[in-house]
Short mmCIF file of C-alpha atoms in Angstrom, two decimals:
data_model
loop_
_atom_site.label_atom_id
_atom_site.label_comp_id
_atom_site.label_asym_id
_atom_site.label_seq_id
_atom_site.Cartn_x
_atom_site.Cartn_y
_atom_site.Cartn_z
CA MET A 276 136.90 101.94 108.80
CA ARG A 277 133.48 101.87 109.65
CA PRO A 278 131.51 98.68 109.43
CA ALA A 279 128.75 98.33 107.07
CA THR A 280 126.56 98.31 109.35
CA ILE A 281 126.80 102.22 110.53
CA ARG A 282 126.73 102.71 106.77
CA ALA A 283 123.84 101.72 106.57
CA PHE A 284 122.52 102.70 109.24
CA GLU A 285 123.09 105.91 108.62
CA ILE A 286 122.27 106.12 105.01
CA SER A 287 118.75 104.83 106.57
CA VAL A 288 118.52 106.94 109.05
CA ILE A 289 118.96 109.87 105.74
CA ALA A 290 116.85 108.22 103.36
CA SER A 291 114.21 107.89 105.88
CA GLN A 292 114.25 111.60 107.40
CA LEU A 293 114.57 112.86 103.38
CA ILE A 294 111.24 110.70 102.67
CA ARG A 295 109.33 111.89 105.27
CA ILE A 296 110.59 115.80 104.55
CA VAL A 297 108.64 115.38 100.66
CA ASN A 298 105.96 113.45 101.71
CA ILE A 299 105.33 116.10 103.93
CA VAL A 300 106.15 119.20 101.94
CA ALA A 301 103.88 117.34 99.08
CA ASN A 302 100.60 117.02 101.36
CA ALA A 303 101.69 120.19 103.31
CA GLY A 304 98.16 122.04 101.30
CA ALA A 305 95.97 118.91 102.55
CA MET A 306 97.19 118.40 105.47
CA ALA A 307 97.51 122.31 107.19
CA ALA A 308 93.48 122.75 105.94
CA ALA A 309 92.65 118.50 108.00
CA LEU A 310 94.97 120.21 111.29
CA GLU A 311 93.25 123.62 110.76
CA VAL A 312 97.47 125.69 110.82
CA GLY A 313 98.73 127.27 108.02
CA ARG A 314 101.25 125.75 105.57
CA ASN A 315 103.99 126.94 107.02
CA GLU A 316 103.17 126.69 110.58
CA LEU A 317 103.35 122.71 109.66
CA LEU A 318 106.71 122.46 107.90
CA ILE A 319 108.43 123.66 110.83
CA GLY A 320 107.50 120.40 113.12
CA PRO A 321 108.70 117.61 110.29
CA PHE A 322 111.90 120.36 110.33
CA ALA A 323 113.90 120.42 113.01
CA ASN A 324 112.57 116.28 113.83
CA ALA A 325 115.03 116.10 110.45
CA LEU A 326 117.69 117.81 112.00
CA VAL A 327 117.63 116.71 114.95
CA ALA A 328 117.20 112.82 113.40
CA ILE A 329 120.25 113.37 110.95
CA GLY A 330 122.20 115.89 113.43
CA LEU A 331 122.27 112.48 116.36
CA ALA A 332 122.45 109.98 113.45
CA LEU A 333 125.70 112.03 112.18
CA ALA A 334 127.17 111.83 115.76
CA VAL A 335 126.44 108.18 115.62
CA SER A 336 127.95 107.61 112.28
CA ARG A 337 130.52 110.44 112.18
CA GLY A 338 131.30 111.28 115.56
CA ARG A 339 131.18 107.88 116.61
CA PHE A 340 129.18 109.64 120.21
CA ALA A 341 127.40 106.07 121.76
CA ILE A 342 125.58 108.08 123.78
CA ALA A 343 123.67 110.18 120.78
CA ARG A 344 122.49 106.45 120.00
CA TRP A 345 120.64 106.68 123.48
CA PHE A 346 118.94 109.07 122.02
CA LEU A 347 118.37 108.22 118.73
CA ALA A 348 116.73 105.45 119.91
CA ALA A 349 114.31 107.48 121.76
CA VAL A 350 113.18 109.49 118.85
CA ILE A 351 112.32 105.82 116.96
CA ALA A 352 110.30 104.87 119.90
CA LEU A 353 108.48 108.19 119.94
CA ASP A 354 108.34 107.02 115.98
CA VAL A 355 106.76 103.33 116.73
CA LEU A 356 103.93 104.77 118.74
CA GLY A 357 103.16 106.62 116.00
CA LEU A 358 102.18 104.35 113.87
CA GLY A 359 99.25 103.93 116.36
CA GLY A 360 97.59 106.90 113.81
CA ILE A 361 98.72 105.75 110.58
CA PRO A 362 94.91 104.83 110.09
CA ALA A 363 93.60 108.32 110.85
CA VAL A 364 96.07 109.59 108.38
CA ALA A 365 94.86 107.64 105.98
CA THR A 366 91.41 108.69 106.35
CA MET A 367 92.41 112.64 107.02
CA ILE A 368 95.35 112.77 104.51
CA GLY A 369 94.98 109.85 102.35
CA VAL A 370 96.55 106.22 102.16
CA PRO A 371 99.84 107.66 99.85
CA PHE A 372 100.86 109.73 102.92
CA ALA A 373 99.31 107.44 105.12
CA ILE A 374 102.29 104.80 103.74
CA PHE A 375 104.70 107.05 102.84
CA SER A 376 104.41 107.63 106.54
CA VAL A 377 104.95 104.21 107.22
CA ILE A 378 108.07 103.63 105.50
CA ALA A 379 109.94 106.05 106.87
CA ILE A 380 108.71 105.14 110.10
CA LEU A 381 110.06 101.42 108.60
CA LEU A 382 113.24 102.72 108.05
CA MET A 383 113.90 104.21 110.89
CA ILE A 384 112.69 101.14 112.58
CA ALA A 385 116.15 99.11 110.43
CA ALA A 386 117.69 102.09 112.23
CA GLY A 387 117.69 101.25 115.27
CA VAL A 388 118.32 97.42 114.94
CA LEU A 389 121.70 98.12 112.25
CA MET A 390 122.98 101.25 115.43
CA PHE A 391 122.55 98.48 117.64
CA LEU A 392 123.62 95.45 116.35
CA PRO A 393 127.95 94.21 117.45
CA ALA A 394 129.64 95.14 114.50
CA SER A 395 127.88 98.61 115.42
CA THR A 396 128.86 97.99 119.50
CA ALA A 397 131.94 97.07 118.63
CA TRP A 398 133.05 99.71 116.19
CA LEU A 399 131.33 102.60 119.07
CA LYS A 400 133.60 100.70 121.60
CA GLN A 401 137.06 101.03 120.53
CA ASP A 402 139.53 104.22 120.28
CA LYS A 403 138.66 106.90 118.57
CA ALA A 404 141.71 107.23 117.79
CA GLY A 405 142.16 104.24 116.54
#
């Protein structure tokens, strides 16, 4: 049975990516205008990011691939770097968009902490057959 830390980790990543996608879809018109790109072009990045993040999270939480957490840690580190651009995003697109973006990033940071907690690490080190 998976420990609570791993279950919370999985939920945190999936919730983060769902919030991110809904936030971007809801504000796609304003974002496309601000970035001067087509709406469909704009949506490719968030969906690709969600696929990668959720895929890596499932590789950790369901496949017990400990190495996948390091790749996910790199994705989370990029999210943390993105926090620096939140004030500009709030100005360009709006404060509600910025708030939901911060919530999504905070959920990813929480997932990062959860996947490195001792219970998670011990579970990942256990024999996959047992």
